[in-house]
PDB file of C-alpha atoms in Angstrom:
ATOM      1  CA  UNK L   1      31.819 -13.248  -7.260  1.00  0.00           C
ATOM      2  CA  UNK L   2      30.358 -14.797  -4.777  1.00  0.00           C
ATOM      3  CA  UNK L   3      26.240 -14.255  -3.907  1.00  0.00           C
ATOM      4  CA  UNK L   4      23.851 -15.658  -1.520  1.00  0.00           C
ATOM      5  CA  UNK L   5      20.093 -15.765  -2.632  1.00  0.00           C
ATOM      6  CA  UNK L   6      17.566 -14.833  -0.248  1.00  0.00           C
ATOM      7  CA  UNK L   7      14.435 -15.476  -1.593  1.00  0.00           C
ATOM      8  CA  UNK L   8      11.212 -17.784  -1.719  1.00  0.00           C
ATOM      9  CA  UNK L   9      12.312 -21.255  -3.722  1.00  0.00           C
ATOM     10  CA  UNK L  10       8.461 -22.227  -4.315  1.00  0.00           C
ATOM     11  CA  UNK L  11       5.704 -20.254  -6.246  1.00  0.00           C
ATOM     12  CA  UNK L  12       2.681 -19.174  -3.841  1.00  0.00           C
ATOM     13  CA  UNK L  13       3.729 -19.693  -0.232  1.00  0.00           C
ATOM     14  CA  UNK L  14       4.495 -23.332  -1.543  1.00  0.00           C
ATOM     15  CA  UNK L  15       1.368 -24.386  -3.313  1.00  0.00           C
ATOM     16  CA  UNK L  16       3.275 -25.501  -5.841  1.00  0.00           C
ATOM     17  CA  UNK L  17       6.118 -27.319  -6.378  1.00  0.00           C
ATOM     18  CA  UNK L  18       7.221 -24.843  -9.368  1.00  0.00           C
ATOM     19  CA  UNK L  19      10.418 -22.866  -8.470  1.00  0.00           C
ATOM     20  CA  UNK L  20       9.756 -18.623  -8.217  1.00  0.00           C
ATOM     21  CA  UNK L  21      10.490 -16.560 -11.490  1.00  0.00           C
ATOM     22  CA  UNK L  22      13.817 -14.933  -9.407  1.00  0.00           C
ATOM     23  CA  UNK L  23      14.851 -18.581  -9.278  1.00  0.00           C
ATOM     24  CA  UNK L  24      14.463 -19.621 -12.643  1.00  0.00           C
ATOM     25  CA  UNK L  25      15.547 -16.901 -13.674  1.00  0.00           C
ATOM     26  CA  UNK L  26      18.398 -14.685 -11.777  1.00  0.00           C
ATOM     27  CA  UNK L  27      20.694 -18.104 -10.243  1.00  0.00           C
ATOM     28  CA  UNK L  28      20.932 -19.506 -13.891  1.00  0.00           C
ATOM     29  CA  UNK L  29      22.027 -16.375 -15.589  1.00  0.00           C
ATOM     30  CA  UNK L  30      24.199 -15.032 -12.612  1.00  0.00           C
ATOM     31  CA  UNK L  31      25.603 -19.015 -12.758  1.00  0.00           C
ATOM     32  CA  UNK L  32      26.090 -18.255 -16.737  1.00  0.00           C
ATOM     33  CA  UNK L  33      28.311 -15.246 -15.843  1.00  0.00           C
ATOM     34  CA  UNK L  34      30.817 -17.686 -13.449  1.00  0.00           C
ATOM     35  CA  UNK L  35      29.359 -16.558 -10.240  1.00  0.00           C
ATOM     36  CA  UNK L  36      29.462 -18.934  -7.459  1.00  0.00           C
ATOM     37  CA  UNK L  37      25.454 -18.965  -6.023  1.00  0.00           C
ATOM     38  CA  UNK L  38      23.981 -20.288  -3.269  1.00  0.00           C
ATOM     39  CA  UNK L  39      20.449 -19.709  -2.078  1.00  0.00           C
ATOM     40  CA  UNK L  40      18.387 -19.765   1.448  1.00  0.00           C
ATOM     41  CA  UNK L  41      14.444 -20.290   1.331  1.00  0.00           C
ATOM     42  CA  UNK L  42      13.149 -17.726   3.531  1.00  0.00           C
ATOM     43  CA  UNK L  43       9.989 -20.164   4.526  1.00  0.00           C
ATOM     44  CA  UNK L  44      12.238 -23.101   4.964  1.00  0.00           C
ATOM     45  CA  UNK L  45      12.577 -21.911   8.530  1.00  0.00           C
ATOM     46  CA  UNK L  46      10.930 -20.265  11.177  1.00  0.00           C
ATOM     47  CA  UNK L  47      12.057 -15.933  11.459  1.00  0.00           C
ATOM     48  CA  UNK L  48      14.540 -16.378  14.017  1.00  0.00           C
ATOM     49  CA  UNK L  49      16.100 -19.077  12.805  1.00  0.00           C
ATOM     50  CA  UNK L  50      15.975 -17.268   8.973  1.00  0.00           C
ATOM     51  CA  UNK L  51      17.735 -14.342  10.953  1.00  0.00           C
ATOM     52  CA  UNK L  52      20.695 -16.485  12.678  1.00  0.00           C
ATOM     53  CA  UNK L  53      21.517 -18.193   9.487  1.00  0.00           C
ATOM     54  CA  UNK L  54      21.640 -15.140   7.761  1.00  0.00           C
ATOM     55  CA  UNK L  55      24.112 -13.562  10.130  1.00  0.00           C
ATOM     56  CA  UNK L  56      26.417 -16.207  10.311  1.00  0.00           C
ATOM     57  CA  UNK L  57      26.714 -17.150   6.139  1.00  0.00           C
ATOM     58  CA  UNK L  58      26.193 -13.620   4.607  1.00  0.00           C
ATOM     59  CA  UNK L  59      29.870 -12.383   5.497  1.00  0.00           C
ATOM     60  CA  UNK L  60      30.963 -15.217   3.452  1.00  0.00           C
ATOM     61  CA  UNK L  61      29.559 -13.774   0.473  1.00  0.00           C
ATOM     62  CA  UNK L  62      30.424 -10.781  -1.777  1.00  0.00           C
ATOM     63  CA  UNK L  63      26.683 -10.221  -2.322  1.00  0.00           C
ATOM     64  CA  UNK L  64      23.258 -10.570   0.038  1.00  0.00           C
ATOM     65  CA  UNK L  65      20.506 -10.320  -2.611  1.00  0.00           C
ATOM     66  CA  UNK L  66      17.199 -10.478  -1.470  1.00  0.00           C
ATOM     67  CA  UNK L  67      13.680 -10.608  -2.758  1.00  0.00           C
ATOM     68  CA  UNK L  68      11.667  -9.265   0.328  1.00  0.00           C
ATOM     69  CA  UNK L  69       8.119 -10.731  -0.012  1.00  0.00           C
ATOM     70  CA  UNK L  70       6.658  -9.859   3.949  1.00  0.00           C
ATOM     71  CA  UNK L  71       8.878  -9.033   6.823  1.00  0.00           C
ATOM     72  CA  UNK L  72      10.812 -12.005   7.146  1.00  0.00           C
ATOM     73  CA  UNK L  73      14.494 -10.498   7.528  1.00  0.00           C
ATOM     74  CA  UNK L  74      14.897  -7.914  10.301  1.00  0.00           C
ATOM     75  CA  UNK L  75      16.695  -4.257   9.495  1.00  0.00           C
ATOM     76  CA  UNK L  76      18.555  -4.973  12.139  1.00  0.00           C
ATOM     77  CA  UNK L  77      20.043  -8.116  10.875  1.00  0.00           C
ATOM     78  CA  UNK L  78      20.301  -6.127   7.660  1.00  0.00           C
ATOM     79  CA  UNK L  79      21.840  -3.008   9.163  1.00  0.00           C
ATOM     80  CA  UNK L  80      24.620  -6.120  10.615  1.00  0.00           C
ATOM     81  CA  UNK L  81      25.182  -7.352   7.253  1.00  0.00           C
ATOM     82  CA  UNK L  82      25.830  -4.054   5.750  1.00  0.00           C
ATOM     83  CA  UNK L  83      29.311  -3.740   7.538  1.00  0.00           C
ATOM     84  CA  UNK L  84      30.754  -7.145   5.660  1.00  0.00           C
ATOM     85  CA  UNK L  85      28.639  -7.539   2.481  1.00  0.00           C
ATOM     86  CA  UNK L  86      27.353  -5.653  -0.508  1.00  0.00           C
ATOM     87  CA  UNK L  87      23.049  -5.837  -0.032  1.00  0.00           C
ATOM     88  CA  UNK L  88      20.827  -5.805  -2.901  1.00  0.00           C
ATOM     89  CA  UNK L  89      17.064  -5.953  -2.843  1.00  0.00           C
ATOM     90  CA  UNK L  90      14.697  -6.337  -5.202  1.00  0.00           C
ATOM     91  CA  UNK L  91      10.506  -5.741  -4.568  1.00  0.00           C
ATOM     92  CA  UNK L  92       7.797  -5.998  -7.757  1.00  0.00           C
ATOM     93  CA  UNK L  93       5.800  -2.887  -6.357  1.00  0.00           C
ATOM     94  CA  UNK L  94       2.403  -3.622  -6.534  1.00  0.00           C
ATOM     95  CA  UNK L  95      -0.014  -1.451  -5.508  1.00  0.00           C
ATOM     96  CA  UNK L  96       0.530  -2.756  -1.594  1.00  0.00           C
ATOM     97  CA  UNK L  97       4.131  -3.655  -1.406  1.00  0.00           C
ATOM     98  CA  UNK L  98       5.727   0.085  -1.754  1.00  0.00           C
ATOM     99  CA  UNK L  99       3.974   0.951   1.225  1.00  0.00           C
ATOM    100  CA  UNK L 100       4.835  -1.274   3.338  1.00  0.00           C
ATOM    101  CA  UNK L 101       7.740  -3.563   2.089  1.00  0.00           C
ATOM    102  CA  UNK L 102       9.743  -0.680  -0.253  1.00  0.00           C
ATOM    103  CA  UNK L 103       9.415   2.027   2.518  1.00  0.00           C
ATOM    104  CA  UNK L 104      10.848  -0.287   5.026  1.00  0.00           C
ATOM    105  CA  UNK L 105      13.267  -1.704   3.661  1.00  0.00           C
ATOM    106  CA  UNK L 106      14.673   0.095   1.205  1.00  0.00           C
ATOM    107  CA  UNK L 107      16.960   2.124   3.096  1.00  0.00           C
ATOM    108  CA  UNK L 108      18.841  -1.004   4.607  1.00  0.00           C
ATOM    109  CA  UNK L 109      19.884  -1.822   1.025  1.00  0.00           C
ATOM    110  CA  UNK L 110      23.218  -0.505  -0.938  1.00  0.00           C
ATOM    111  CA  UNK L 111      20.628  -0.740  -3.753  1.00  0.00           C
ATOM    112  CA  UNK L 112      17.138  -1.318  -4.166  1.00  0.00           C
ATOM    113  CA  UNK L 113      15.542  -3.000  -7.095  1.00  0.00           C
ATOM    114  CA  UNK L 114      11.936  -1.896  -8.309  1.00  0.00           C
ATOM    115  CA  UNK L 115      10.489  -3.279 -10.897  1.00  0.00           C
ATOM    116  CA  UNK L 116       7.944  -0.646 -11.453  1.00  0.00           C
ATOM    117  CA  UNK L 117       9.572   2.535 -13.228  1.00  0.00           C
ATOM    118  CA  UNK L 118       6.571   4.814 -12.607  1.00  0.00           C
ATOM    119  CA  UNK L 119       7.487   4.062  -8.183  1.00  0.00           C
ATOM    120  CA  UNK L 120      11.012   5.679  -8.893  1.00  0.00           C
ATOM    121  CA  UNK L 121       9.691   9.572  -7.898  1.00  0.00           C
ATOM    122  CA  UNK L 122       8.449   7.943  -4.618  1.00  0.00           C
ATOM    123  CA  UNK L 123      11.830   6.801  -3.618  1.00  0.00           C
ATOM    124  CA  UNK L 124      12.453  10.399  -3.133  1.00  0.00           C
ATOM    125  CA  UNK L 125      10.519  10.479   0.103  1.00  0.00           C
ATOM    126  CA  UNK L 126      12.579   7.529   1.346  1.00  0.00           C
ATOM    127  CA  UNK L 127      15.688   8.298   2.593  1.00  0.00           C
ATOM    128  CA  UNK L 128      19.039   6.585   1.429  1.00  0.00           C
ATOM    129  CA  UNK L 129      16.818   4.369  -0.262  1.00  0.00           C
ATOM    130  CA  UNK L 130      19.457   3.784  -3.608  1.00  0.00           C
ATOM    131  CA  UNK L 131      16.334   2.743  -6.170  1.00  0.00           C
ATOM    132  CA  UNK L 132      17.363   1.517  -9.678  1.00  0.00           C
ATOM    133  CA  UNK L 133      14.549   0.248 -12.287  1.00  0.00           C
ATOM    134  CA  UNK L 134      15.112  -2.938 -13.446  1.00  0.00           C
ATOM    135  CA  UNK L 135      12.095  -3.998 -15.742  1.00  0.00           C
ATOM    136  CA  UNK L 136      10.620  -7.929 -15.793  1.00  0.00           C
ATOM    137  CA  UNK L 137      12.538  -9.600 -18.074  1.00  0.00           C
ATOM    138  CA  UNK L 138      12.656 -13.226 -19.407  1.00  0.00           C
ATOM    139  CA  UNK L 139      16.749 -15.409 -19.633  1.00  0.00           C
ATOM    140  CA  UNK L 140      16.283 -16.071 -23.517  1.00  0.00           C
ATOM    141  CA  UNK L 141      19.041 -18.881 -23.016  1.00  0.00           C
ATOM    142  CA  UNK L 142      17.151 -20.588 -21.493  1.00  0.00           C
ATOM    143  CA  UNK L 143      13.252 -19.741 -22.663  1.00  0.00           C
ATOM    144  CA  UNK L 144      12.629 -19.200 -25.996  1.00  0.00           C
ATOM    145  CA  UNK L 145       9.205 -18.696 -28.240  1.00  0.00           C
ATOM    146  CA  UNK L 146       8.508 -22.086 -29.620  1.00  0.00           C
ATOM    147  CA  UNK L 147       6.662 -23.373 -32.675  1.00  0.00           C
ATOM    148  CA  UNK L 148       3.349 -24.534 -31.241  1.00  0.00           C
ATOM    149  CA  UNK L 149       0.741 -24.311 -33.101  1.00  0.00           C
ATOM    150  CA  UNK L 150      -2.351 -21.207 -32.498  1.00  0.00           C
ATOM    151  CA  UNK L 151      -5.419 -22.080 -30.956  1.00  0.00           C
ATOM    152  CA  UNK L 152      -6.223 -19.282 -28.421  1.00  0.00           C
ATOM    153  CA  UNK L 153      -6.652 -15.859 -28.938  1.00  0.00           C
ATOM    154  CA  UNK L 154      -5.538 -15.023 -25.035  1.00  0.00           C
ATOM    155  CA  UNK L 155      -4.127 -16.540 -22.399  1.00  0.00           C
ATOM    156  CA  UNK L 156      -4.338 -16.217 -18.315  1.00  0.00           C
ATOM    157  CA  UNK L 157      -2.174 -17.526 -15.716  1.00  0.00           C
ATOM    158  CA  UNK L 158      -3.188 -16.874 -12.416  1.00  0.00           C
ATOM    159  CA  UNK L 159      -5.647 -17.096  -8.970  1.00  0.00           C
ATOM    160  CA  UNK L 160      -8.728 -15.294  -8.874  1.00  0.00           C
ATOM    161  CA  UNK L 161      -9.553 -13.527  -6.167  1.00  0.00           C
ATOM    162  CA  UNK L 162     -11.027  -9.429  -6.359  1.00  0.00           C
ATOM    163  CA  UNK L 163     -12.702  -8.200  -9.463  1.00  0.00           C
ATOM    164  CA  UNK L 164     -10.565 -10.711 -11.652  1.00  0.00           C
ATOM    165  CA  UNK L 165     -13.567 -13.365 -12.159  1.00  0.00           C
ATOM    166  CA  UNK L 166     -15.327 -10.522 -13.637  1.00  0.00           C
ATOM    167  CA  UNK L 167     -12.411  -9.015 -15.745  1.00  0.00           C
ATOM    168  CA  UNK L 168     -12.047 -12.701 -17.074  1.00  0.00           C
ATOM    169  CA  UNK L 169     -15.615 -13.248 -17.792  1.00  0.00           C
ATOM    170  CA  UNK L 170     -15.794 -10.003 -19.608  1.00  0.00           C
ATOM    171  CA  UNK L 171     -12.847 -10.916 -22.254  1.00  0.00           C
ATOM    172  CA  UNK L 172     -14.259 -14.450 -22.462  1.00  0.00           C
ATOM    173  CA  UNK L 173     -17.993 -13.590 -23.617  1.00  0.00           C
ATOM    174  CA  UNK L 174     -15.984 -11.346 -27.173  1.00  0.00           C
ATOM    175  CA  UNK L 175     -12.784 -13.306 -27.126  1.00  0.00           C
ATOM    176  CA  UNK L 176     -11.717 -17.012 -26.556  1.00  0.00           C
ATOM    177  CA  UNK L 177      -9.385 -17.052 -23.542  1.00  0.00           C
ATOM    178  CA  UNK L 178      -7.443 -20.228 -21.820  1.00  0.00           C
ATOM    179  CA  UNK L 179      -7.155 -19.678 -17.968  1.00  0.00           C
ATOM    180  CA  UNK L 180      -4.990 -21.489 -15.825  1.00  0.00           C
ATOM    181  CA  UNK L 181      -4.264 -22.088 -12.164  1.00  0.00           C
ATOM    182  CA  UNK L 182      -1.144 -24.007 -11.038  1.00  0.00           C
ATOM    183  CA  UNK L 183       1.202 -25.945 -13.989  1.00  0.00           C
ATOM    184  CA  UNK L 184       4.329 -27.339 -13.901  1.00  0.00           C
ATOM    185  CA  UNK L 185       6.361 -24.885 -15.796  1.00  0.00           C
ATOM    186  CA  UNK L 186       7.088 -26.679 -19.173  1.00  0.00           C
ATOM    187  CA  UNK L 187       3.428 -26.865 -19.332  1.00  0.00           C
ATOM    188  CA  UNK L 188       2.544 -23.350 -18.681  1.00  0.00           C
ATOM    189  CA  UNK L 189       5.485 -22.681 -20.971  1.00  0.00           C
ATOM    190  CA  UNK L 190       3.819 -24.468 -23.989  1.00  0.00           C
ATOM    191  CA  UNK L 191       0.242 -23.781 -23.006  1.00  0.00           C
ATOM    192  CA  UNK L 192       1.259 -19.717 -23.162  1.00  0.00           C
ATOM    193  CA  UNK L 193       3.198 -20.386 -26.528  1.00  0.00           C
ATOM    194  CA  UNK L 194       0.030 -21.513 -28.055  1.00  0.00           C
ATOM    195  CA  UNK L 195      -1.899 -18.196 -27.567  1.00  0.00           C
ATOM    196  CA  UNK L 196      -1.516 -15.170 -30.053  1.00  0.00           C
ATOM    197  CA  UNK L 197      -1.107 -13.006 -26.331  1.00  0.00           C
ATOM    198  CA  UNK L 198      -0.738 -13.287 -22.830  1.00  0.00           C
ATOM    199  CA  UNK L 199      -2.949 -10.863 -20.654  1.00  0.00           C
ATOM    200  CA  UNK L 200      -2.391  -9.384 -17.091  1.00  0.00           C
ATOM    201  CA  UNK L 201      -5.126  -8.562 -14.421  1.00  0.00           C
ATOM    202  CA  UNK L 202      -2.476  -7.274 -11.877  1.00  0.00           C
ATOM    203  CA  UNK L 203      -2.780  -3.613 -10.399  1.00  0.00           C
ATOM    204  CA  UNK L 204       0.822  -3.114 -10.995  1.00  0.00           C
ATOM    205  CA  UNK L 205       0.647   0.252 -10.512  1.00  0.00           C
ATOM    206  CA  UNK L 206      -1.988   2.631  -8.803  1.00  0.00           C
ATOM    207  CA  UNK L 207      -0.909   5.843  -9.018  1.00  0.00           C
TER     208      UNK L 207
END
């Protein structure tokens, strides 16, 4: 099979040089399976010319998959590709995406992705949106626990921003806690392997 990628290559709106978890992840392990992949970086280019590019090298693929991060792609364009191309889209869910990413664009997918198996009830308000729950998940071929040695109790990846600071200063006056910002991955890799747990602040889900 052939699939085109259509995602964000760099980690935070390109703050880092560290490839996104889809792309560490999904291109390897489709690429393990003898599919042909190619990718497009949706901020490599300005909307319009995201749009064009997508239109003319999607119908040369079996498979569109898209992570949908703002409203870079149009339905439209979408709604085009649908005709030639199997469309898959995946969204995390967070407590700001389903409202606006997931309701919108859902229903220009043959199948939407959510990542968040307590949003799958709210699909039901969203016509022909297709949901399937696929949880977070880690290619074990290609990371691994390793043997570094213990020396923090938590660990924190992450920016602070909202109530976080405080969250983090709570758990570090009763438990010693390593926080980190932006690491090249085989760092962050062997930093997190070195705590007994790893601990998330997100608001994946607000009911």
């Amino acid at each position: 099979m052939k699939i085109l990628y259509c995602g964000v290559l760099h980690s935070y709106w390109g703050i880092t040089t560290e490839a996104q978890y889809e792309v560490l992840h999904f291109i390897p392990t489709w690429q393990s399976m003898g599919h042909e992949v190619d990718m497009i970086d949706v901020w490599a280019a300005d909307k319009e010319k995201l749009n064009k590019e997508l239109l003319a090298r999607a119908p040369l693929y079996d498979m569109l998959w898209c992570t949908i991060h703002l409203d870079e792609i149009y339905p439209e364009t979408l709604d085009s590709l649908r005709k030639s191309t199997l469309l898959c889209g995946l969204q995390t869910d967070d407590h700001w995406r389903f409202d606006w990413v997931s309701i919108t664009y859902s229903p220009h997918f043959d199948a939407w992705v959510s990542t968040v198996k307590e949003r799958l009830p709210d699909y039901v308000t969203v016509p022909n949106s297709n949901p399937i729950y696929m949880p977070w998940g880690v290619n074990t071929s290609l990371f691994h626990p390793s043997e570094e040695k213990k020396d923090t109790s938590l660990h924190w990846f992450g920016q602070i921003y909202g109530d976080r600071e405080e969250k983090l200063n709570y758990l570090k006056e009763r438990i010693p806690l390593a926080h980190e910002t932006f690491l090249p991955i085989a760092d962050l890799v062997s930093s997190m392997a070195k705590s007994y747990a790893i601990v998330n602040l997100s608001h994946g889900f607000i009911p």
